Every structure is written in C-alpha cells, then in structure tokens.
mmCIF file of C-alpha atoms and ligand atoms in Angstrom:
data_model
loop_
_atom_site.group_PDB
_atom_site.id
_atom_site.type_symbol
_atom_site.label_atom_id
_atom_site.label_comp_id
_atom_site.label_asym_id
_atom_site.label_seq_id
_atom_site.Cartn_x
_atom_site.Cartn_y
_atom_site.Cartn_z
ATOM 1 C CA UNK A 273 75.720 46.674 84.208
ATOM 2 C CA UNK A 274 75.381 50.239 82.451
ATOM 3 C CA UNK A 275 71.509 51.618 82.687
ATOM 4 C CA UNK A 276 69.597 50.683 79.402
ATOM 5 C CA UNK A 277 68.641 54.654 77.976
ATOM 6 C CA UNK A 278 65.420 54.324 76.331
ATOM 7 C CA UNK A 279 65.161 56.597 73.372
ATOM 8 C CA UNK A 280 62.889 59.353 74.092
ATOM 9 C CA UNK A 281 59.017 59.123 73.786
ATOM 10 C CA UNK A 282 56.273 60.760 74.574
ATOM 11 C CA UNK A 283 54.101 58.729 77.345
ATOM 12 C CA UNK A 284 50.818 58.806 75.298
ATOM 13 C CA UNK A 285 52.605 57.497 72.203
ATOM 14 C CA UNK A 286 53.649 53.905 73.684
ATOM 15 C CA UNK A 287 51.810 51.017 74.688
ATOM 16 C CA UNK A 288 53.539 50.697 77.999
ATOM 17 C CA UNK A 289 53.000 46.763 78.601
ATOM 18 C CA UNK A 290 54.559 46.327 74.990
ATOM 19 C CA UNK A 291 57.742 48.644 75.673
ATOM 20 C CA UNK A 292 58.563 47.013 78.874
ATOM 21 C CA UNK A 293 58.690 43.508 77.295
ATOM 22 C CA UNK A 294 60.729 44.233 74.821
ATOM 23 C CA UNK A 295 63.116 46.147 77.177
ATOM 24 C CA UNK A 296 63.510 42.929 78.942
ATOM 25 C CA UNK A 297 63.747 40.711 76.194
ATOM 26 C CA UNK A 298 66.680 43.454 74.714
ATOM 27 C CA UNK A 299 68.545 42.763 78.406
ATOM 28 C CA UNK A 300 67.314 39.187 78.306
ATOM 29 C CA UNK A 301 69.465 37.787 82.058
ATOM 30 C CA UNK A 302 67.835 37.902 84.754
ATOM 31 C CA UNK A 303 68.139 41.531 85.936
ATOM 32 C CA UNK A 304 67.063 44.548 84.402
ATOM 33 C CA UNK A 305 67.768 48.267 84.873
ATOM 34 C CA UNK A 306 65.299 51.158 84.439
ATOM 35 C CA UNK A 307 63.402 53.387 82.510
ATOM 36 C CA UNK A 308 61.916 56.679 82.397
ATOM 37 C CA UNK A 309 58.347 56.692 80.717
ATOM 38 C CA UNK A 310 56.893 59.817 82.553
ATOM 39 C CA UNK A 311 58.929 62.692 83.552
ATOM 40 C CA UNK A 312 56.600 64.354 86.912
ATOM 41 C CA UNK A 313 58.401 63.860 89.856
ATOM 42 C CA UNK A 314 60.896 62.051 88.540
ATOM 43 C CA UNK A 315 63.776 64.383 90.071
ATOM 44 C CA UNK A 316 65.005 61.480 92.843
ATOM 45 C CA UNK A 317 63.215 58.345 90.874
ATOM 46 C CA UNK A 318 66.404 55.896 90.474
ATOM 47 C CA UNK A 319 67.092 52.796 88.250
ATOM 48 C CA UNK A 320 66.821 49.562 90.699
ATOM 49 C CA UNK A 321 67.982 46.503 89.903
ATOM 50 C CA UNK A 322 65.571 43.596 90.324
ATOM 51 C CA UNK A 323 65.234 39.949 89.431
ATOM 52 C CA UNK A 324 62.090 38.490 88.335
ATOM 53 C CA UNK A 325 60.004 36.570 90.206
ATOM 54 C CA UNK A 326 57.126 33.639 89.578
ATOM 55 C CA UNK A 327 54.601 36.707 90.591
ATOM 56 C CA UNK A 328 52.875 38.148 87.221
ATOM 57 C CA UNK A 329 49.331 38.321 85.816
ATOM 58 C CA UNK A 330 48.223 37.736 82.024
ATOM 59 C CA UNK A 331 46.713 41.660 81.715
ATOM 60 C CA UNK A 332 47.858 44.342 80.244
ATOM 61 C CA UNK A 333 49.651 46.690 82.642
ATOM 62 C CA UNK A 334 48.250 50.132 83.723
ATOM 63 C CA UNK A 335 49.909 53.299 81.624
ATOM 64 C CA UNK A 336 52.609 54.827 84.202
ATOM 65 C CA UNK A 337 50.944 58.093 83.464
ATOM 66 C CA UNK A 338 47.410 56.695 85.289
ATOM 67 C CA UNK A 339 49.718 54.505 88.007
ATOM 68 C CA UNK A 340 51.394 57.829 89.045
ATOM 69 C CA UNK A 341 48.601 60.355 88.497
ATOM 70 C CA UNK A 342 45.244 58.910 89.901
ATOM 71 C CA UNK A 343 46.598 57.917 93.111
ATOM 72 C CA UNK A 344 44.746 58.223 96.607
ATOM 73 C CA UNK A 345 46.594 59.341 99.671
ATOM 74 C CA UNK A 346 45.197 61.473 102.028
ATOM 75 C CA UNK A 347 47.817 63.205 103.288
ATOM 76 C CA UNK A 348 48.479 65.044 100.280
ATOM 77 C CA UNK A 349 44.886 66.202 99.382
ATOM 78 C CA UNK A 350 41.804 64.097 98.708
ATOM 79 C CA UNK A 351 41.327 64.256 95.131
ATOM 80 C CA UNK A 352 42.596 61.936 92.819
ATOM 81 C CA UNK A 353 45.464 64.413 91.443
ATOM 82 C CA UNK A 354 46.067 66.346 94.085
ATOM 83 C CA UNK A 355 49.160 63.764 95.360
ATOM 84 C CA UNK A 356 50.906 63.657 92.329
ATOM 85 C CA UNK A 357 50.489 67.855 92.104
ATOM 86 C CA UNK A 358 51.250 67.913 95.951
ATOM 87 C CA UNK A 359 53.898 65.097 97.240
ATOM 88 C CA UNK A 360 56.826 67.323 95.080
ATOM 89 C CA UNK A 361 58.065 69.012 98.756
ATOM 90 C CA UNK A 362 58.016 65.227 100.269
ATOM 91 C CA UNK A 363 61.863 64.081 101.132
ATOM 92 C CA UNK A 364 61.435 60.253 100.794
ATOM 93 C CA UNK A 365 65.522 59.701 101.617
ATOM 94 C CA UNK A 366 66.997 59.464 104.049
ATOM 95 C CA UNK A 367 64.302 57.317 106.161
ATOM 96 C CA UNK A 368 64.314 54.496 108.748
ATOM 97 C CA UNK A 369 61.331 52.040 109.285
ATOM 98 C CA UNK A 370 61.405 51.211 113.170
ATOM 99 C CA UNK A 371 60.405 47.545 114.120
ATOM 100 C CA UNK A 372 59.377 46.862 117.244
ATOM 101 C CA UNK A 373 57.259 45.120 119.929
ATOM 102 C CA UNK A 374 57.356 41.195 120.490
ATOM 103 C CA UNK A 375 60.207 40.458 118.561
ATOM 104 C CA UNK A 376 63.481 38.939 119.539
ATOM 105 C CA UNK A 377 65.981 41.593 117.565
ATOM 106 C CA UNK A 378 63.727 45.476 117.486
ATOM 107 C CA UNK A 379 65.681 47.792 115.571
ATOM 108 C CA UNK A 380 65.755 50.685 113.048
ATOM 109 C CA UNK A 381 66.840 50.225 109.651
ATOM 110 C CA UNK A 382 67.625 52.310 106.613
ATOM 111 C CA UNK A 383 65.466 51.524 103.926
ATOM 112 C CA UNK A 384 69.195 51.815 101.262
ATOM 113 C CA UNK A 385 70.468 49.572 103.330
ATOM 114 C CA UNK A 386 67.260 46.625 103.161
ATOM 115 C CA UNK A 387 67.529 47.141 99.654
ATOM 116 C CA UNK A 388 70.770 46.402 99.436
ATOM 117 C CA UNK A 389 70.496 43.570 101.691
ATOM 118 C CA UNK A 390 66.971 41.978 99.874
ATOM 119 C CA UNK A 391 66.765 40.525 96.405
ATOM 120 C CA UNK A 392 64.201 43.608 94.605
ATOM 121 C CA UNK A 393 61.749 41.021 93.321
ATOM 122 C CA UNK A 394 58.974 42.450 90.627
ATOM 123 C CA UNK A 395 55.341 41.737 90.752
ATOM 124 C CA UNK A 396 53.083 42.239 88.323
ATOM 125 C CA UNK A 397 49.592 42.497 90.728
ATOM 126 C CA UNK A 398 46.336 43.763 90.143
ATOM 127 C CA UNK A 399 45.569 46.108 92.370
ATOM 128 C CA UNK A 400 41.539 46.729 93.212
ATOM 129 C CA UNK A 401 40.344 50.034 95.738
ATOM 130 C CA UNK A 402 37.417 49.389 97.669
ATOM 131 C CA UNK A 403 36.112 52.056 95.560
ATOM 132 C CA UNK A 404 35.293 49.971 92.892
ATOM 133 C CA UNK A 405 38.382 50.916 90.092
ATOM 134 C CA UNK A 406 41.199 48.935 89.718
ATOM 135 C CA UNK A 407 45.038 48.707 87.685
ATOM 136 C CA UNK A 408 47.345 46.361 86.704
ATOM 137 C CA UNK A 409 50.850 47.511 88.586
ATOM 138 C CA UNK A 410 54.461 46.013 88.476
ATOM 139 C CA UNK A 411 55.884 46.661 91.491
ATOM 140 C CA UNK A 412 59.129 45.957 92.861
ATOM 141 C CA UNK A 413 60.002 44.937 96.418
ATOM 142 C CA UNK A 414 60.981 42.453 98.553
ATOM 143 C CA UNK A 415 58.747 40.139 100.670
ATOM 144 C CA UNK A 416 57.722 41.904 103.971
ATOM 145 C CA UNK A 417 58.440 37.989 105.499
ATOM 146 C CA UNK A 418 62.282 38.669 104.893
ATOM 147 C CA UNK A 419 61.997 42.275 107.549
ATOM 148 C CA UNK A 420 59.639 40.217 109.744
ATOM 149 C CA UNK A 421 62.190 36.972 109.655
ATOM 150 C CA UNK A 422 64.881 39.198 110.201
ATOM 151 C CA UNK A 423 63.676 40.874 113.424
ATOM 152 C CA UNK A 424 62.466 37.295 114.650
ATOM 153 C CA UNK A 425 58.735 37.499 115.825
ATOM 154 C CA UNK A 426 57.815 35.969 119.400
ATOM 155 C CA UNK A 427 55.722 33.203 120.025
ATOM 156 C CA UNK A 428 53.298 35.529 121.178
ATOM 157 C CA UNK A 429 53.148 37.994 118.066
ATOM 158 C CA UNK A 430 50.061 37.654 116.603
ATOM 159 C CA UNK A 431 49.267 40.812 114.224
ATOM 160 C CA UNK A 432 51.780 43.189 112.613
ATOM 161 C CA UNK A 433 50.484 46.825 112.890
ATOM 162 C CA UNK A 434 51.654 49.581 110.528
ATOM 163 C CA UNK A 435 52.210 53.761 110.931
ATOM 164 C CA UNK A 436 52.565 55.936 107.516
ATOM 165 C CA UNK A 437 54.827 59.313 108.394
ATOM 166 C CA UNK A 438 53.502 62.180 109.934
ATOM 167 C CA UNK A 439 54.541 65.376 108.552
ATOM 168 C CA UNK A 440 52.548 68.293 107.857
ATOM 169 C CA UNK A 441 54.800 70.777 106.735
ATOM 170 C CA UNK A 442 55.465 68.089 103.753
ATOM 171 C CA UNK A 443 52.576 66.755 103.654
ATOM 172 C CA UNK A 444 49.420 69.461 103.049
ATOM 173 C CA UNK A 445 46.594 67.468 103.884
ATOM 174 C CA UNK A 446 47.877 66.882 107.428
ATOM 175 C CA UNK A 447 48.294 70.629 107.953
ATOM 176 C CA UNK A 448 45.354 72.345 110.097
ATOM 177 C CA UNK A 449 43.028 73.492 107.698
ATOM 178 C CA UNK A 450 42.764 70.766 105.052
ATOM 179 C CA UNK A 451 42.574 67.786 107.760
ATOM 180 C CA UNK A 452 40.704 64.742 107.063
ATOM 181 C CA UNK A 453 41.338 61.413 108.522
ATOM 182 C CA UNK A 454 43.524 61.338 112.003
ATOM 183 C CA UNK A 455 47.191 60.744 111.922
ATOM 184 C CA UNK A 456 49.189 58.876 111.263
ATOM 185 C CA UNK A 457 47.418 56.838 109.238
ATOM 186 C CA UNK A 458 47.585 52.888 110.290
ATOM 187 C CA UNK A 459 47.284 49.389 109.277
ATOM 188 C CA UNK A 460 47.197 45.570 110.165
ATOM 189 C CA UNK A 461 47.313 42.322 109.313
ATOM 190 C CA UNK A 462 47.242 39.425 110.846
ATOM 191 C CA UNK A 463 51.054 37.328 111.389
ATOM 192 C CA UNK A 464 49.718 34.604 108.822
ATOM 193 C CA UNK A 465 48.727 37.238 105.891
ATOM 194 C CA UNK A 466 51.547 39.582 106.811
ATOM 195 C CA UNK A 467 54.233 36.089 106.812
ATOM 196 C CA UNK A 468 52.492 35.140 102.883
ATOM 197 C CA UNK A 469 54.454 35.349 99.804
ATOM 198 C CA UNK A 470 52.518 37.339 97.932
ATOM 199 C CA UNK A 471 52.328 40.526 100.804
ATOM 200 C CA UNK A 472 55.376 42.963 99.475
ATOM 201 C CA UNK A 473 57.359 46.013 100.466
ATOM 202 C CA UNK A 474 57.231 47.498 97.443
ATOM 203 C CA UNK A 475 59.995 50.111 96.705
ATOM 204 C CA UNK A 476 59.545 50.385 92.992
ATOM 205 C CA UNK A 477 57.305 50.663 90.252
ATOM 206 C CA UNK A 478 58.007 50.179 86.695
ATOM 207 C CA UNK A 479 61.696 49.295 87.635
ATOM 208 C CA UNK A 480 62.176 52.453 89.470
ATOM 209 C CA UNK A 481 61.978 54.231 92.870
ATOM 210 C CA UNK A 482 58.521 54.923 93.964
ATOM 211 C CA UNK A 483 57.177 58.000 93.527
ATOM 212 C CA UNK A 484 56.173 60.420 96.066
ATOM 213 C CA UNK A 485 52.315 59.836 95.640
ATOM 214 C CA UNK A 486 53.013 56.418 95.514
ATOM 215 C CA UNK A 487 54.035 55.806 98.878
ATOM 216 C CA UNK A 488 57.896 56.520 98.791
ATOM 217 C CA UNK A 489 60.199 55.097 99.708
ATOM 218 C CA UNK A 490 57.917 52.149 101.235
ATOM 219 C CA UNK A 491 54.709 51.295 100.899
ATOM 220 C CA UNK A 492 52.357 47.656 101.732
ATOM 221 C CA UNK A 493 51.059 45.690 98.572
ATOM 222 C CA UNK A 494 48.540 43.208 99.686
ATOM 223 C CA UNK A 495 47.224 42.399 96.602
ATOM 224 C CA UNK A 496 43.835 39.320 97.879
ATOM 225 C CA UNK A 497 42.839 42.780 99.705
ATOM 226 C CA UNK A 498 40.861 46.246 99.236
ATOM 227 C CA UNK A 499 43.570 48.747 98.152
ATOM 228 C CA UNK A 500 43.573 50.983 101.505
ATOM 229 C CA UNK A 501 45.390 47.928 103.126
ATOM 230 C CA UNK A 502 48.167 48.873 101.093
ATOM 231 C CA UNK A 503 49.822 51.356 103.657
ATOM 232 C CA UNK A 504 52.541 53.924 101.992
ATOM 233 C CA UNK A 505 55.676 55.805 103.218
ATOM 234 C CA UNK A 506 56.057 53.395 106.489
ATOM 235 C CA UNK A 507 57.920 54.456 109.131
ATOM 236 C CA UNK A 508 57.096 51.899 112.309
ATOM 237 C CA UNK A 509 56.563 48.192 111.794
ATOM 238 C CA UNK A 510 54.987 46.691 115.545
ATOM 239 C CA UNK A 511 54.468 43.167 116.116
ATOM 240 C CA UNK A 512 51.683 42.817 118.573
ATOM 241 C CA UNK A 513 49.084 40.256 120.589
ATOM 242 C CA UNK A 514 46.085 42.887 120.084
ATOM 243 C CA UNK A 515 44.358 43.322 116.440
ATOM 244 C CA UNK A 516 45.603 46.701 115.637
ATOM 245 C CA UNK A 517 43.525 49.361 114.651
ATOM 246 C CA UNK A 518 42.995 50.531 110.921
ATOM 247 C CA UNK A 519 42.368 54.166 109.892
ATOM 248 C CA UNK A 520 39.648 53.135 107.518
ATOM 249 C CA UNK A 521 37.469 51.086 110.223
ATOM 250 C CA UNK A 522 38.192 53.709 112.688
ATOM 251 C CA UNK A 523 36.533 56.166 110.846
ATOM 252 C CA UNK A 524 33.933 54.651 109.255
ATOM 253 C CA UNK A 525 33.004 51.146 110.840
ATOM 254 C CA UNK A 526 29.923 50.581 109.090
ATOM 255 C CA UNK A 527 31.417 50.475 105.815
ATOM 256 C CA UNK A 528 35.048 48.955 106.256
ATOM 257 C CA UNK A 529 36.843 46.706 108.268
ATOM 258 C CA UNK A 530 40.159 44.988 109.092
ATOM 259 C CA UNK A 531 40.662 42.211 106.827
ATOM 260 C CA UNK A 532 38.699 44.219 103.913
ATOM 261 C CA UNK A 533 39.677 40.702 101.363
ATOM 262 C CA UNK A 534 37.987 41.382 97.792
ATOM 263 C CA UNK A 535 34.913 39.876 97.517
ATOM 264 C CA UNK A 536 32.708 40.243 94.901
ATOM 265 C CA UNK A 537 29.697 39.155 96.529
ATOM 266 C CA UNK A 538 29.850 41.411 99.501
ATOM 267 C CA UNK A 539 28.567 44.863 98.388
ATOM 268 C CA UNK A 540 29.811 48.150 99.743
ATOM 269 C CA UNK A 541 26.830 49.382 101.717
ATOM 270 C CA UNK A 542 26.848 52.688 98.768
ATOM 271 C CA UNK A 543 27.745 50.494 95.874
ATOM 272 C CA UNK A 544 28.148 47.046 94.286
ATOM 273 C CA UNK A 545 31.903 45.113 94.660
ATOM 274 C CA UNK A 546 30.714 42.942 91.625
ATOM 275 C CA UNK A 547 32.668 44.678 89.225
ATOM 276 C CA UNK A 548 35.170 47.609 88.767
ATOM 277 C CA UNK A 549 36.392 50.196 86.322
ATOM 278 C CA UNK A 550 40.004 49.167 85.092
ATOM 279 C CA UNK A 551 41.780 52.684 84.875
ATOM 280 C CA UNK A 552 43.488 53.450 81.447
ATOM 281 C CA UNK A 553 41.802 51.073 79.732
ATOM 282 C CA UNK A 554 38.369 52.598 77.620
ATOM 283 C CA UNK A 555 35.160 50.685 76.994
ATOM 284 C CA UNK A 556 32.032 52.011 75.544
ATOM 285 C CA UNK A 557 30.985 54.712 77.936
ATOM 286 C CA UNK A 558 34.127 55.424 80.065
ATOM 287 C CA UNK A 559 36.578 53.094 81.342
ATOM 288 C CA UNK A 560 36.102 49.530 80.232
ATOM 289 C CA UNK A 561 34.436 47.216 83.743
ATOM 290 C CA UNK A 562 35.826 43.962 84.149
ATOM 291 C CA UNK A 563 34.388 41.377 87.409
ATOM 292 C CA UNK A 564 35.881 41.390 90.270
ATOM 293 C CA UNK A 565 36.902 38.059 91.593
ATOM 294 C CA UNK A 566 37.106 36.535 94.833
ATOM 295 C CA UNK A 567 40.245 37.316 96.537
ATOM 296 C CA UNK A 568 41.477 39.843 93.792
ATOM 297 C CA UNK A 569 42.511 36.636 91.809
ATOM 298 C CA UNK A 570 44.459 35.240 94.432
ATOM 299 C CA UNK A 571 42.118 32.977 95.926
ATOM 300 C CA UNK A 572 44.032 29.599 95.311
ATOM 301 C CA UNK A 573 47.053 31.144 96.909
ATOM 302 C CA UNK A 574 45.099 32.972 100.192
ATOM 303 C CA UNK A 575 41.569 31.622 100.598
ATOM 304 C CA UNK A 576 43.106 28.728 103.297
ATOM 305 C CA UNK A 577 44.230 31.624 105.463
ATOM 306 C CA UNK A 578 40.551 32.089 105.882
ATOM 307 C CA UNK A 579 38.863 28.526 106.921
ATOM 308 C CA UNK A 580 36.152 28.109 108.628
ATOM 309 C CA UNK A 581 35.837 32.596 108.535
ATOM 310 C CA UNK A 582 32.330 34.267 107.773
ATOM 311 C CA UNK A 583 33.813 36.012 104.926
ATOM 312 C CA UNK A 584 30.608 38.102 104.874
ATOM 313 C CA UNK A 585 31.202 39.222 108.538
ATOM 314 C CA UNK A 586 34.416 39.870 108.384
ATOM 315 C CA UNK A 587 34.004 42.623 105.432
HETATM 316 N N1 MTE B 637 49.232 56.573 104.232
HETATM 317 C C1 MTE B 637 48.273 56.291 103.327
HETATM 318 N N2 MTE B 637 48.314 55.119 102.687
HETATM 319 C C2 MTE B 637 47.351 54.814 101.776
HETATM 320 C C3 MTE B 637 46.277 55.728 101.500
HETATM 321 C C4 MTE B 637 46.290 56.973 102.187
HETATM 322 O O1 MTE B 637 45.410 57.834 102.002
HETATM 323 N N3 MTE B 637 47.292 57.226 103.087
HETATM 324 N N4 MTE B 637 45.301 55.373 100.588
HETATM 325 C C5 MTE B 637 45.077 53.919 100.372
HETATM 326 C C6 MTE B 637 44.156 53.628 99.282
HETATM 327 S S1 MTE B 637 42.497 53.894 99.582
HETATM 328 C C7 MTE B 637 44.570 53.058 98.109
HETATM 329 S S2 MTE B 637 43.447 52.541 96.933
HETATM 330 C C8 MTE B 637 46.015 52.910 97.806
HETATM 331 C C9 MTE B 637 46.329 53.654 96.510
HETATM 332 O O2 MTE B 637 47.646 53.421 96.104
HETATM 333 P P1 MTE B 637 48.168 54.121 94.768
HETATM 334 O O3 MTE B 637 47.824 55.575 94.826
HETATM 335 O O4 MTE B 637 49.649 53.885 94.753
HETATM 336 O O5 MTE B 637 47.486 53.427 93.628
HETATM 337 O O6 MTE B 637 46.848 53.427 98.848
HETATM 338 C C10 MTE B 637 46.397 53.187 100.157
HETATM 339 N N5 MTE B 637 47.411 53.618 101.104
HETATM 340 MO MO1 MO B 638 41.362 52.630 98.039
#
C-alpha cells in the first residue's frame, strides 16, 4: 500500500487528535501508513504499518510537538528538552535486544526482524510520571507477552528484569562530567504484569518509528504504572527468580519503589499524586489538572494482579 503524504502543515496549526482520525477514516481497512506532523529528528523516523487494536482511551491525544519535546531520559541531559536537543548523535538501528536467563530458547534478536515477525498493534494510553504531569500517547508495538512466549519462560521465572543501552559517547548525560543516575539504567516487573495485555514494546508513536528521546528503537509502556517503569532503548531482556533491582528505588528508596502502580491516594512524600497537569492541554493558570485515578485508568483490567497487596506499602 503506497504511504498516505499528508499535505504540509505547520504543527501548531492542527488539532492533532482531529488529523489523525480523519487520516484513518481516508484509509478506512484496517492498516494505516504514516505521517509526518513534526519535522525534529525525523531524519530515520519511518512509516510502520500497524493494525488497530481494542486498546484506546476517550481523550484527546497529546500534540506530537509536547510527546517528542518534553520527554525525560537521563541519559541525554536532565531537563525536559535537553533529549530531544541531545539524542540527534544516537544510532537507534541496527540493534539487538538479548533475552536471557531461565528461559527454555535465550537468544538475540534484531529488533527489524520482531517487527516483521509481530502484528504493530496501536495503543492509545495515558501515560502519568510520578512527577505529577501526564499525556495522552498512541503508541505502536507489539505485546512484550509475544518476546516473552517466544523465548519460553521456566517454571521458575518469576520477574523479568530490564537494561536501557549504555553509551556515552552517544549519549551525553552518561559521559563523566554530566553523570547522574548509575548505568545502565534498569527495570522490573513481575512475570504476571510483564505476561498482561496491556504491557507493550512500543516501537512507534503516532504511526511512526520512535524517536530518539523517546526511547528508540524500543522502549516499555506499562501504562496502570508511574511513567519511569516505562524503560527506553532496551538492549537485555532477563528472566529471573530474584526481584530485580530498579534505578529509581536504588537511588532514592524513600520516595519510589518497584511496583510504583498509580495511586491517587498515596502521596509522593514532596507532593500530592491526587491530581496531575495534562501537558498540551491549557486551563486557567497553566496546564489544565485533571484526577488521577487508581491504576492510571486501568484498574478493571490490573487491580486482580494485586489481591490481597498493601497497595500503600508497596508504593
Ligand atoms: N533509560 C531510561 N528510561 C526512562 C527514563 C530515563 O531517564 N532513562 N525516564 C523514565 C521516565 S521518569 C518517564 S516519565 C518516561 C518518559 O517517557 P517519554 O519521554 O517518552 O514521555 O520514560 C522513562 N524511561
Ligand atoms: Mo517519570
């Protein structure tokens, strides 16, 4: 199917959630191509094809512009910009995730070649950092159950622990001087969340390739949980017995923690969870607050995962 060419328009003059409707109303089957809203960084972003899936949410999506330009990720710099102003020497292709540890079939696969082999699903999630802001994002991916399935977990496996890429000469904020957290930077969850539907490896956003600051060419969306869960530019999947270590407890145990599931009635020790500032949209004095809910919104699908857990404890 050719690419669909939107004509060309300024980001600030379209309502994004509007536009990308009606492109997929104009293609109308069941896969859609690509567009290009925002033009920074956009030298490798490709077109991917991807089906829809039963995964959306009834709010208006986030501008691209604020999706790609108020990003956090440490290893390019700690302000909100600096990745999208710093990730442009990052090489996301080509790249291998390695999976190992108690599984049946370890191996190392080209990311091209799982996205050739996995449907590219998209997801419209909202997407809430423990920081208290939050966006509206539709991602594309594929469930991280079809890698897990594929490498066939042991008996034994009980958590799945993460690595991002370690790269300093890419990356700035891993280089000497402007070091902040230790690398690589790491994540976990435990077999039953990282086995749910709604836990992707996204590969895409807005029907293209990630970008850079986004966590190219592979990042974690686990949308029922505090955005730092949501690991980018993976390079080692391990399937392990032991609860694995996450940067963000590591370094600061008194304020975060390894499950990390939004909850609005568990305050940050520095600030209330009870509501957050949606990015992009504008209310009377800044951007507009909506309440958080329990779970992100996902509660009906997730909260069993959690019987019988001290939600409070387990912050
Ligand atoms: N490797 C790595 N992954 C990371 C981070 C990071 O600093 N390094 N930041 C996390 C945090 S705190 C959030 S809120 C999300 C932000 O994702 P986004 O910039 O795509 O919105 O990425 C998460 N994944
Ligand atoms: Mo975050």
């Amino acid at each position: 199917m050719p690419a669909y060419r939107p004509p060309k328009i300024r980001s600030s003059e379209i309502t994004p959630r509007e536009v990308y409707l009606k492109r997929r109303e104009f293609l109308g089957a069941a896969t859609f191509g690509a567009m290009t809203l925002y033009g920074a960084g956009k030298a490798s972003a490709a077109a991917l094809t991807t089906v829809r899936s039963k995964y959306t949410v009834d709010e208006k999506l986030t501008p691209i512009k604020d999706v790609t330009t108020y990003n956090n990720f440490y290893e390019f710099g700690l302000d909100k910009g600096d990745p999208a102003a710093l990730a442009g020497k990052f090489k996301p292709l080509p790249w291998t995730i390695k999976v190992d540890g108690m599984v049946n079939k370890p191996g190392t696969f080209d990311i091209e070649a799982l996205m050739k082999e996995f449907p590219i699903e998209e997801r419209v999630y909202r997407m809430r950092c423990v920081e208290a802001w939050s966006m509206v994002i539709p991602w594309n991916g594929f469930p991280l159950a079809s890698l897990l399935d594929k490498v066939e977990p042991q008996g034994s496996a009980k958590y799945v622990a993460f690595e991002t890429v370690v790269r300093p000469e890419e990356m700035p904020g891993q280089a000497g001087l402007f070091q902040s957290l230790n690398w690589p930077y790491v994540e976990g969850l435990r077999m039953d969340e990282a086995r749910h539907p709604l836990a992707l490896l996204a590969v895409g956003l807005y029907g293209e390739t990630l970008p850079n600051q986004n966590g190219a060419p592979v990042r974690l969306v686990v949308p029922w949980k505090y955005g730092f869960k949501g690991i980018k530019s993976i390079v080692r999947i391990t399937l392990t017995d032991q609860q694995p270590k996450n940067t963000w407890q590591v370094t600061n145990p008194q304020e975060y923690g390894f499950y990390a599931n939004v909850n609005p009635a568990v305050d940050h020790p520095r600030w209330s969870q009870a509501t957050e500032r949606r990015i992009g949209e504008s209310g009377f004095f800044g951007a507009s607050r909506h309440p958080t809910l329990p779970f992100n919104g996902y509660a009906d699908e997730v909260a069993s995962l959690y019987d019988g857990m001290d939600l409070r404890v387990n912050f």
